[in-house]
Coordinates of C-alpha atoms in Angstrom, one line a residue:
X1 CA -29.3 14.2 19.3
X2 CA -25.4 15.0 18.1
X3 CA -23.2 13.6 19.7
X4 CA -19.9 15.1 20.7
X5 CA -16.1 14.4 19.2
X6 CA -15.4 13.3 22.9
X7 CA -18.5 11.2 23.5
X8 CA -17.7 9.1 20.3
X9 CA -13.7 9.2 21.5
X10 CA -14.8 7.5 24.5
X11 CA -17.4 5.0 23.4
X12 CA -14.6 3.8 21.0
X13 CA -12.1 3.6 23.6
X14 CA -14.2 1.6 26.0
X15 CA -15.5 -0.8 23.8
X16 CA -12.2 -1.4 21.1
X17 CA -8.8 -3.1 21.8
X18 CA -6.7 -0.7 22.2
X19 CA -4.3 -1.1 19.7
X20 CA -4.0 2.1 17.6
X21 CA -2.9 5.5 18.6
X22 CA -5.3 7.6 17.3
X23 CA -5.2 10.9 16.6
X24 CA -7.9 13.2 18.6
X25 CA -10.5 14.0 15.8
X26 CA -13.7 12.0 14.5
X27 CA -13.8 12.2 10.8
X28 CA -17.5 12.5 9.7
X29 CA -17.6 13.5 5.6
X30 CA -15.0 12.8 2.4
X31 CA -14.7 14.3 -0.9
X32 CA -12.3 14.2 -3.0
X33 CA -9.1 14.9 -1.2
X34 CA -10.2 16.6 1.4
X35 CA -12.4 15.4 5.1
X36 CA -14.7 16.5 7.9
X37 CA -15.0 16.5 10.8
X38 CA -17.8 16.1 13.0
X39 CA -17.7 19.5 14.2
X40 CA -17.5 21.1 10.7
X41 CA -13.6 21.2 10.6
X42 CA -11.9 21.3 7.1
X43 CA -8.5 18.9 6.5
X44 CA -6.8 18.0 3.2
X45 CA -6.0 14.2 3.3
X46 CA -2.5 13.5 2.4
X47 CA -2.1 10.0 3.6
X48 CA -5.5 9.0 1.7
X49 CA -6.2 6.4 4.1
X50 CA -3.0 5.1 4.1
X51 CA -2.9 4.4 0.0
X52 CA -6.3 3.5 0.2
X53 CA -8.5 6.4 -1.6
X54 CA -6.2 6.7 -4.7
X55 CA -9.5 7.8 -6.4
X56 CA -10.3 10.8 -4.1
X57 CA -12.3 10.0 -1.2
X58 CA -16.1 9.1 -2.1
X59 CA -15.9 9.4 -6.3
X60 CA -19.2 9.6 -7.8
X61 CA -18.6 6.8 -9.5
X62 CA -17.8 4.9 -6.9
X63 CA -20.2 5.5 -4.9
X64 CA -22.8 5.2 -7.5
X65 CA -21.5 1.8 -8.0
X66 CA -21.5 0.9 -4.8
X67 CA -25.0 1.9 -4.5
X68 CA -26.4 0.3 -7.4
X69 CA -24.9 -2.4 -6.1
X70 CA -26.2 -3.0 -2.7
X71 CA -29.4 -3.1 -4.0
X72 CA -29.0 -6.0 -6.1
X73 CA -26.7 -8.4 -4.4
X74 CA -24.3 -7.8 -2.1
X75 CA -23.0 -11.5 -0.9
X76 CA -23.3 -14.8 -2.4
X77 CA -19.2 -16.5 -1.2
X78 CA -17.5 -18.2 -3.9
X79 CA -19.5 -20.8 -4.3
X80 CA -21.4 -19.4 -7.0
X81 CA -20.1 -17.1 -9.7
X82 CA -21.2 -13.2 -9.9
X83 CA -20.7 -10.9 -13.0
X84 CA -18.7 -8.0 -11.1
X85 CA -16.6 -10.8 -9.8
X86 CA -15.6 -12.3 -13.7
X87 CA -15.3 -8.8 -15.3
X88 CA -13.0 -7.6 -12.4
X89 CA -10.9 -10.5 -12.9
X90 CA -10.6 -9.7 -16.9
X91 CA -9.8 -6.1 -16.1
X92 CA -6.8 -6.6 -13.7
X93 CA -5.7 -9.1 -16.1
X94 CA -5.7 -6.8 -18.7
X95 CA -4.3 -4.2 -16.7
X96 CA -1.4 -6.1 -14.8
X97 CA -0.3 -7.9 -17.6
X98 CA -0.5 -11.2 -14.9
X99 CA -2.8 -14.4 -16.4
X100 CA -5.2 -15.3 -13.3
X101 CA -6.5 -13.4 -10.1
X102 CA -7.1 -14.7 -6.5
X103 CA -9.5 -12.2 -4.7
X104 CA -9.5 -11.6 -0.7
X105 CA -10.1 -8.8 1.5
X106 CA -7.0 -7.8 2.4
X107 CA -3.2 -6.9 1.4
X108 CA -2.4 -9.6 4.5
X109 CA -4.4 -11.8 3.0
X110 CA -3.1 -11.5 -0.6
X111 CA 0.2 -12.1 0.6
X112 CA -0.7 -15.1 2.4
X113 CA -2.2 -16.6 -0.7
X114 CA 1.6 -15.7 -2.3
X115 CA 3.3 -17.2 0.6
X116 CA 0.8 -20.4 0.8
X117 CA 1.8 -20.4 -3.4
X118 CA 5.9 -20.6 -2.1
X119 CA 5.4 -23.5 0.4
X120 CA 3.2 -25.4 -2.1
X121 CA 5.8 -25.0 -4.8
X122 CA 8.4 -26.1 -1.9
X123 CA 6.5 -28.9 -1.7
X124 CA 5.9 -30.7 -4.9
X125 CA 9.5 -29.3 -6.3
X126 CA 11.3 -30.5 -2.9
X127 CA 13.1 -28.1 -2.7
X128 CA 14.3 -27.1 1.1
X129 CA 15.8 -23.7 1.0
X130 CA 13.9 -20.5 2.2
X131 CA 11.9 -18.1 1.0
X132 CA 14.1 -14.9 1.1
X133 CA 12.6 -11.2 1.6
X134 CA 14.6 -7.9 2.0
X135 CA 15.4 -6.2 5.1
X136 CA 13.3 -3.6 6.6
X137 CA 10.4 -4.7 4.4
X138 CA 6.7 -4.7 5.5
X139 CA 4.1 -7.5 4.6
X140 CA 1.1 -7.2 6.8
X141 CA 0.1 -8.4 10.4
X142 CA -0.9 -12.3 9.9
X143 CA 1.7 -14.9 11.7
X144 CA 2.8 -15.3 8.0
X145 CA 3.3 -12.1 6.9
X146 CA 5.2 -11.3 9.9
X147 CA 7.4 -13.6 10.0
X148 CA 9.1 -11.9 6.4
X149 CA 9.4 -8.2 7.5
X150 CA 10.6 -6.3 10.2
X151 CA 11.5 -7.2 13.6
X152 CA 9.9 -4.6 15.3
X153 CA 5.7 -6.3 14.2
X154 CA 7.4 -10.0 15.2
X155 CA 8.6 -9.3 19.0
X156 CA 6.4 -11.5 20.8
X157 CA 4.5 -13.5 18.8
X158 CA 6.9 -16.5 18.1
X159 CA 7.2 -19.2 17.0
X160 CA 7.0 -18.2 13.7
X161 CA 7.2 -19.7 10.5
X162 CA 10.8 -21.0 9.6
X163 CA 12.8 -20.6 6.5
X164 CA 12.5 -17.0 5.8
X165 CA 15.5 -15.3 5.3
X166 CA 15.8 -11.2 4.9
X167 CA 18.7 -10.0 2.9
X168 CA 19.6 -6.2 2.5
X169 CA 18.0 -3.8 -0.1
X170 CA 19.7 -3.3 -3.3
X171 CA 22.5 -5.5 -2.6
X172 CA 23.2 -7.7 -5.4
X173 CA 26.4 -9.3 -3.8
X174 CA 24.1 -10.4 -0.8
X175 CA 20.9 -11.5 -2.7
X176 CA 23.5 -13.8 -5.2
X177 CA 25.1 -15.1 -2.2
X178 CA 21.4 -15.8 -0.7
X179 CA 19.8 -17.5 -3.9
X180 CA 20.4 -21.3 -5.0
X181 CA 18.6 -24.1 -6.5
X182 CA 17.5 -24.8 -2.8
X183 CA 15.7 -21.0 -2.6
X184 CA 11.8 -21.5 -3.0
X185 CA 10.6 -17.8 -3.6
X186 CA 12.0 -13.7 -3.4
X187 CA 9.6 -11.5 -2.2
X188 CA 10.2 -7.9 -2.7
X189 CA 8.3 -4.2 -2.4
X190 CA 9.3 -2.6 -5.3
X191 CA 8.4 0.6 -3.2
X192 CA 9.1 0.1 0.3
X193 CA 6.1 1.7 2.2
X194 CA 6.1 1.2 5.5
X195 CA 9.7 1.0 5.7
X196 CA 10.4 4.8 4.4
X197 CA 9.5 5.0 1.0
X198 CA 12.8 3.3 -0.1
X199 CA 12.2 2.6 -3.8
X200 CA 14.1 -0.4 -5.1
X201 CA 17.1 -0.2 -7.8
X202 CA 15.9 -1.3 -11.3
X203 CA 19.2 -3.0 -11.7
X204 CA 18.6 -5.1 -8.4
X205 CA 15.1 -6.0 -9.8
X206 CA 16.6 -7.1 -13.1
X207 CA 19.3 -9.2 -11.3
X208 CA 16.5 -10.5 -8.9
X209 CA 14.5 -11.8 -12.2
X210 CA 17.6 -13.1 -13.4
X211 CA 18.7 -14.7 -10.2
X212 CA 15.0 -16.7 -9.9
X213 CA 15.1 -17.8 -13.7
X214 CA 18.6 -19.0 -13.3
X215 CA 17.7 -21.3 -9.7
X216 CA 14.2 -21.5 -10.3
X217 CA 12.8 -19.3 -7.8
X218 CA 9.3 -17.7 -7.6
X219 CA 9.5 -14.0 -8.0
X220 CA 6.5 -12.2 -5.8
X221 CA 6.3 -9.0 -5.9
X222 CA 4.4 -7.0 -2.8
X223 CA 2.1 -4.1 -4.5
X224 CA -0.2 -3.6 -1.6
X225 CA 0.6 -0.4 -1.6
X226 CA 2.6 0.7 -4.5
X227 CA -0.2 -0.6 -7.3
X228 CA -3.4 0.7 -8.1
X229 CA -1.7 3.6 -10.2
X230 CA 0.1 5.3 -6.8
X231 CA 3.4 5.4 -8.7
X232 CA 2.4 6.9 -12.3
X233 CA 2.0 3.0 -13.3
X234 CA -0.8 0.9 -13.0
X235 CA 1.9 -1.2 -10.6
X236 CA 5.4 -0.3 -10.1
X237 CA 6.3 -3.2 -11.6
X238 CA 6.0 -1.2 -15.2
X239 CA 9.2 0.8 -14.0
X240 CA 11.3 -1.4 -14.2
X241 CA 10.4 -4.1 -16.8
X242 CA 10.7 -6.7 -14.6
X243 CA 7.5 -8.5 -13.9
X244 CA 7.1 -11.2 -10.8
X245 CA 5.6 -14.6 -11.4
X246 CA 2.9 -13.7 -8.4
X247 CA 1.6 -10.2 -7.5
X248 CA 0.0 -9.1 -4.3
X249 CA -2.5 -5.6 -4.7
X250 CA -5.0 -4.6 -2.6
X251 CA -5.6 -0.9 -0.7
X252 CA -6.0 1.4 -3.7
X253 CA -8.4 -1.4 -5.7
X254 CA -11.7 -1.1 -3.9
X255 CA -11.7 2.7 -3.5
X256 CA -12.3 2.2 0.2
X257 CA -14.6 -0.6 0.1
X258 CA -11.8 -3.9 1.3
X259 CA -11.0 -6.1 -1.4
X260 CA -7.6 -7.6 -2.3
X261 CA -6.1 -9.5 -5.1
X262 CA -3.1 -11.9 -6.0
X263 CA -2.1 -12.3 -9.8
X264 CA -0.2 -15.2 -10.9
X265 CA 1.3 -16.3 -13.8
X266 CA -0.4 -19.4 -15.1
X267 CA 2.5 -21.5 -14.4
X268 CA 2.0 -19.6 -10.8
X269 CA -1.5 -19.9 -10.2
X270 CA -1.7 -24.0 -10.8
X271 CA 0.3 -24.7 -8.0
X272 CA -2.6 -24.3 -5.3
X273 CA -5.2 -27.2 -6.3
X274 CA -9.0 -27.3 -5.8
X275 CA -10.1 -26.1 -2.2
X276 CA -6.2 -25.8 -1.0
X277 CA -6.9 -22.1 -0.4
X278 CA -10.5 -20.5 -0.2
X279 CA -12.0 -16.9 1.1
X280 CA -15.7 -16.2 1.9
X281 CA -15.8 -12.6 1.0
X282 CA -12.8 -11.9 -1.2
X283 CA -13.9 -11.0 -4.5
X284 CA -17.6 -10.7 -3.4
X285 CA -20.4 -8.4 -5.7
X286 CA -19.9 -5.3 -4.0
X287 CA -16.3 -5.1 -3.3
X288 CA -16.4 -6.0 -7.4
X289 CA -18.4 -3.8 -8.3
X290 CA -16.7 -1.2 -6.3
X291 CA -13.1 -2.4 -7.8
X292 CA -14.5 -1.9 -11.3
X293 CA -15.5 1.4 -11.0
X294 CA -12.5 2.4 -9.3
X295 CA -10.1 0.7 -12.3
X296 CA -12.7 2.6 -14.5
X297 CA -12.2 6.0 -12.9
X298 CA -8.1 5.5 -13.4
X299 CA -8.1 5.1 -16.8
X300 CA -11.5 7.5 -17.9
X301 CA -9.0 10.4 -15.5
X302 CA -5.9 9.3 -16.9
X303 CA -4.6 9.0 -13.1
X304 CA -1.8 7.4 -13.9
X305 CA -0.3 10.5 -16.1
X306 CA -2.3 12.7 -13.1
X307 CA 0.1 10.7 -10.1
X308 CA 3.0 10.9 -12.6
X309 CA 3.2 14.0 -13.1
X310 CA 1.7 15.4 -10.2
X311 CA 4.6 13.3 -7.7
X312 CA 7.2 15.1 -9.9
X313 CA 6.3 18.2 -8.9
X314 CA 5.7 18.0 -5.5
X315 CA 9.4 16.4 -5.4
X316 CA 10.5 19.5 -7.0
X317 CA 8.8 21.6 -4.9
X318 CA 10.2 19.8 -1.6
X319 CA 13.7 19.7 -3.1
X320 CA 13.7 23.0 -4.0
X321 CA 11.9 24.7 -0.8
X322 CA 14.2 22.4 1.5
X323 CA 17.6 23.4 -0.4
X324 CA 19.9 24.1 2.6
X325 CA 18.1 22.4 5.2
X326 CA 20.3 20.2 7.6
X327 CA 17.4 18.7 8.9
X328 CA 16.4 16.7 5.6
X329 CA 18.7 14.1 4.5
X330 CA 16.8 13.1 1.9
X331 CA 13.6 13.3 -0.9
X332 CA 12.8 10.0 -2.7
X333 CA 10.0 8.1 -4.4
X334 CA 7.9 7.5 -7.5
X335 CA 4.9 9.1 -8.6
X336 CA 2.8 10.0 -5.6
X337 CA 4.6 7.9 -3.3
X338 CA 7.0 10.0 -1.6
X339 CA 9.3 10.3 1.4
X340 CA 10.9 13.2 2.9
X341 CA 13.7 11.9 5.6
X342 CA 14.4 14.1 8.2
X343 CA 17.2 14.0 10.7
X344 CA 14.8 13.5 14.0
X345 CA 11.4 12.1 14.2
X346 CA 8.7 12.8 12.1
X347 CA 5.8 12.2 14.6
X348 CA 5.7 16.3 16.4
X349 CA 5.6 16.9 12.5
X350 CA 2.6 14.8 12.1
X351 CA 0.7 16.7 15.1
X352 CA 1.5 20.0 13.9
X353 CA 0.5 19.3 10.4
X354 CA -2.8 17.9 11.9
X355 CA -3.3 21.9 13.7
X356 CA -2.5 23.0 10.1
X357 CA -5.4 21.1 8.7
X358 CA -3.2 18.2 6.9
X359 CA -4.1 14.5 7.4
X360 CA -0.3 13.1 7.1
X361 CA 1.8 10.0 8.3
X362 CA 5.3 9.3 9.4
X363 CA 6.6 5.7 8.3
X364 CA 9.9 4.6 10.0
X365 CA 9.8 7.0 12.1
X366 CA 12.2 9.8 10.7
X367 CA 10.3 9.7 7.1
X368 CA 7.4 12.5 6.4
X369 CA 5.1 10.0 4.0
X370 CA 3.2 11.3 1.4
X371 CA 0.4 9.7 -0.1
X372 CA -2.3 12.1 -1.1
X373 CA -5.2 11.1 -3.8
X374 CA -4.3 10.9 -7.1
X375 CA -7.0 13.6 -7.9
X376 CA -5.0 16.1 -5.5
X377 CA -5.6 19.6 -6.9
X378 CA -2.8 21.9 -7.2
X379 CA -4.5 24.4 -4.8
X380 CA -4.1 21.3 -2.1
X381 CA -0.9 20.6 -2.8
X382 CA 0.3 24.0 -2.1
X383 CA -0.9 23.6 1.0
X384 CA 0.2 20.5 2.2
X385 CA 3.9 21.9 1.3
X386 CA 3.2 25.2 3.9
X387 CA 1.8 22.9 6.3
X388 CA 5.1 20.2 6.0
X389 CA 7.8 22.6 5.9
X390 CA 6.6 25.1 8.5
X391 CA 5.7 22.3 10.9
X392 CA 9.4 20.6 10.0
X393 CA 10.9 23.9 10.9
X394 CA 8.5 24.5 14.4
X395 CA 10.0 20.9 15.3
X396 CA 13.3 20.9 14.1
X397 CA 15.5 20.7 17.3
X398 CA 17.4 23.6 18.2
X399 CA 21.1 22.9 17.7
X400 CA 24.2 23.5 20.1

């Protein structure tokens, strides 16, 4: 017997913590960038499961290779090797230009394995300083990666970890008066998410790599979100010619299916010893296999050039359609990462939108985030645009 959208609703709110605000709709069906209901309703996804489905939601291949998969092996830990697992770790390699991978399940989780890297490094270098991140960044939701972003995901959950300092975004002056040969490790977003889509200067990233050679200091950068070809690059990274001596990835690897990874220098990578950081299901045979036919789809669909080029013309298009508006201070981003900042908050925007049929997300609560799949059509696009700017205009307050 079907069950109803409310019946669901309920049986999730009874039996979950109640920790996310959820929006009133229980999605059923995906394809491509567009999802179901379980009433039959039609809505174009242009938050992509928060940077997850870069891919498009349920690609053939992926789901062929998820099937093929699960028949064969799904599980064995990491106590054994597994094919998928090896020819992942050569392909993101190949593709990151890093020299070793760490798999987990998680972008938390790959940052922890960064931050566990920085205190080990601490440790047998003895040095004492902190590990500095910028201002208004976002990490994850472990104790660890708490502790380095934003105050608002700390309040109540102290103590946390000490010797983490935030300095402000693209300020050179600050970060040089931060750094010395005391500083363990830098962690940046090249593309803030979370924090507005606030992309970072290429001449702070330069001065950051310069900074960390000069002291000594591990370079990590956070590509959680910003990797997996979101930005027109395989990782953002590629922008500005500045590459980190540790690299966190995770949502858009596994097409849906969790995996995360860190990358490492080899230098990097040697500081954590034999069983001094472990997973049981990072990395396993069907989050592999799933990875690998996700890094296949990029580069058979050219979905790099495809985020590229699509992400500069929906900035056109927004720049152009908003041209007089004194409600949007600003359009910014890279590739299909982009934020439209509007003068009050973006959440009635969201709502509307969600009438319209549009799946979208506010970050920082004044920025409209965009984040559609990479395989967007034009068609869609169009009509994400009419759904955003007539829902910014139906919630614009009225003035005077």
């Amino acid at each position: 017997m079907k069950r109803t959208q409310e019946e669901i609703r309920e049986q999730s709110e009874t039996y979950q913590f109640n920790l996310y605000k959820r929006y009133p709709l229980v999605l059923k069906k995906g394809r491509g960038a567009r999802v179901w209901d379980e009433e039959g309703n039609e809505y174009i996804d242009a938050l992509a499961g928060i940077g997850v489905n870069n891919v498009g939601h349920c690609h053939p291949k992926v789901v062929e290779a998820v099937q093929k998969q699960a028949g064969e092996l799904i599980h064995v830990s990491n106590l054994y090797y597994t094919d998928e697992q090896a020819r992942l770790g050569e392909e993101l390699v190949r593709m990151s230009g890093m020299e070793k991978v760490f798999f987990s399940n998680s972008g938390a989780e790959a940052m922890e394995a960064a931050v566990k890297m920085a205190r080990k490094y601490a440790t047998k270098t003895g040095k004492t300083g902190p590990v500095i991140s910028l201002e208004n960044a976002f990490h994850g939701r472990t104790i660890g990666t708490i502790s380095l972003g934003r105050e608002k995901y700390r309040k109540g959950f102290g103590p946390l970890p000490e010797r983490i300092v935030n300095t402000p975004v693209n300020d050179i002056k600050a970060l040089e008066a931060a750094i010395d040969d005391q500083t363990v490790a830098l962690i940046i977003e090249p593309i803030q998410g979370e924090g507005g889509v606030v992309p970072v200067d290429k001449v702070f990233l330069q001065k950051a790599r310069e900074l960390c050679d000069r002291h000594g200091v591990l370079l990590i950068f956070d590509e959680v979100q910003c990797g997996i070809a979101r930005t027109g690059k395989m990782f953002a990274w590629m922008h500005y010619d500045v590459q980190p001596d540790i690299l966190a990835t995770a949502k858009g690897l596994g097409g849906g299916v969790p995996i995360g990874a860190t990358m490492a220098s080899k230098k990097a990578a040697a500081l954590l010893d034999y069983g001094e950081h472990g997973t049981t299901f990072g990395g396993n045979s069907l989050a592999s296999a799933a990875a690998l036919a996700v890094l296949e789809v990029i580069e058979e669909e050219d979905l790099c050039g495809q985020a590229e080029e699509k992400g500069a013309w929906l900035m056109s298009e927004l720049r152009k359609r908003t041209e007089g508006w004194d409600c949007v201070k600003t359009i910014r981003g890279i590739g299909m990462m982009i934020g439209m900042e509007l003068t009050f908050k973006g959440a009635p925007v969201v709502e509307k939108m969600l009438e319209k049929g549009v799946l979208s997300n506010c970050a920082n609560d004044y920025v409209m985030r965009l984040l559609p799949p990479l395989v967007i059509t034009r068609e869609e696009m169009e009509k994400v645009l009419d759904a955003l700017l007539t829902s910014v205009k139906e919630c614009e307050p009225v003035s005077g």
